[in-house]
Amino acid sequence: GRKVPGITLRDVRFAILLDQTLACQVS
Amino acid sequence: EAPPPVKGWPTPWLTQDEFNHYMLPLYEHNWRTTIETQKQIQAEGTQSTHALGTFLEKTFAFDDSRSCFAALQSIHELCEKEKHHCEWTGGGRLDGKNAVTIPVCTHTAMRPEWPEDGS
């Protein structure tokens, strides 16, 4: 298939890790 | 729980099963899906043939600028660890607080083949 922007498992992993990383820092 | 690190390139778009498993909990945690607008594309100076990208996005609010900048440092470190390009927009407000919006997408993802009889 063509290589185009999209949401992948790599992004999902990053989003979940980001939530975990910032859990103590957000208001 | 986060999926294990993804190996190989290009990475395919989420499958229906992966979407159902991961995206609905992310929506519950205030992540949203949005699409790159023509205005954003023009601001980046890219070609008009540039494919429109769908991305994950979330706005994080912070009590003060100190915690906001500390969070940006944490984001930077996570980006390096995960080999992810980091983009963010700041200066926004959420519930009257300092806010940072983080868009996440893979620019060179592998789109599935459309079915032959698909539109």
PDB file of N, CA, C and O in Angstrom, chain A residues 1-4, chain B residues 10 108-114:
ATOM      1  N   GLY A   1       0.823  -1.207   0.000  1.00  0.00           N
ATOM      2  CA  GLY A   1       0.000   0.000   0.000  1.00  0.00           C
ATOM      3  C   GLY A   1       0.859   1.258   0.000  1.00  0.00           C
ATOM      4  O   GLY A   1       2.082   1.216   0.211  1.00  0.00           O
ATOM      5  N   ARG A   2       0.235   2.390  -0.264  1.00  0.00           N
ATOM      6  CA  ARG A   2       0.950   3.682  -0.274  1.00  0.00           C
ATOM      7  C   ARG A   2       1.380   4.060   1.132  1.00  0.00           C
ATOM      8  O   ARG A   2       0.744   3.703   2.101  1.00  0.00           O
ATOM      9  N   LYS A   3       2.464   4.804   1.217  1.00  0.00           N
ATOM     10  CA  LYS A   3       2.900   5.296   2.523  1.00  0.00           C
ATOM     11  C   LYS A   3       2.314   6.687   2.720  1.00  0.00           C
ATOM     12  O   LYS A   3       2.661   7.632   2.018  1.00  0.00           O
ATOM     13  N   VAL A   4       1.385   6.785   3.637  1.00  0.00           N
ATOM     14  CA  VAL A   4       0.691   8.043   3.892  1.00  0.00           C
ATOM     15  C   VAL A   4       0.561   8.231   5.397  1.00  0.00           C
ATOM     16  O   VAL A   4       0.696   7.278   6.163  1.00  0.00           O
TER      17      VAL A   4
ATOM     18  N   PRO B  10       7.585   0.241   6.732  1.00  0.00           N
ATOM     19  CA  PRO B  10       6.649   1.176   7.385  1.00  0.00           C
ATOM     20  C   PRO B  10       5.652   0.441   8.276  1.00  0.00           C
ATOM     21  O   PRO B  10       5.398  -0.749   8.080  1.00  0.00           O
ATOM     22  N   THR B 108       4.768   8.445   7.634  1.00  0.00           N
ATOM     23  CA  THR B 108       4.916   7.491   6.534  1.00  0.00           C
ATOM     24  C   THR B 108       4.410   6.133   6.991  1.00  0.00           C
ATOM     25  O   THR B 108       5.172   5.201   7.166  1.00  0.00           O
ATOM     26  N   ALA B 109       3.112   6.060   7.211  1.00  0.00           N
ATOM     27  CA  ALA B 109       2.470   4.806   7.604  1.00  0.00           C
ATOM     28  C   ALA B 109       2.031   4.067   6.339  1.00  0.00           C
ATOM     29  O   ALA B 109       1.944   4.654   5.256  1.00  0.00           O
ATOM     30  N   MET B 110       1.764   2.788   6.500  1.00  0.00           N
ATOM     31  CA  MET B 110       1.358   1.991   5.341  1.00  0.00           C
ATOM     32  C   MET B 110      -0.154   1.827   5.333  1.00  0.00           C
ATOM     33  O   MET B 110      -0.726   1.229   6.242  1.00  0.00           O
ATOM     34  N   ARG B 111      -0.752   2.409   4.331  1.00  0.00           N
ATOM     35  CA  ARG B 111      -2.202   2.315   4.179  1.00  0.00           C
ATOM     36  C   ARG B 111      -2.572   0.941   3.631  1.00  0.00           C
ATOM     37  O   ARG B 111      -1.868   0.424   2.766  1.00  0.00           O
ATOM     38  N   PRO B 112      -3.659   0.370   4.128  1.00  0.00           N
ATOM     39  CA  PRO B 112      -4.063  -0.919   3.554  1.00  0.00           C
ATOM     40  C   PRO B 112      -4.538  -0.747   2.114  1.00  0.00           C
ATOM     41  O   PRO B 112      -4.927   0.348   1.712  1.00  0.00           O
ATOM     42  N   GLU B 113      -4.467  -1.818   1.358  1.00  0.00           N
ATOM     43  CA  GLU B 113      -5.008  -1.775   0.002  1.00  0.00           C
ATOM     44  C   GLU B 113      -6.519  -1.636   0.090  1.00  0.00           C
ATOM     45  O   GLU B 113      -7.154  -2.303   0.899  1.00  0.00           O
ATOM     46  N   TRP B 114      -7.092  -0.772  -0.724  1.00  0.00           N
ATOM     47  CA  TRP B 114      -8.553  -0.691  -0.775  1.00  0.00           C
ATOM     48  C   TRP B 114      -9.083  -1.933  -1.484  1.00  0.00           C
ATOM     49  O   TRP B 114      -8.456  -2.453  -2.401  1.00  0.00           O
TER      50      TRP B 114
END
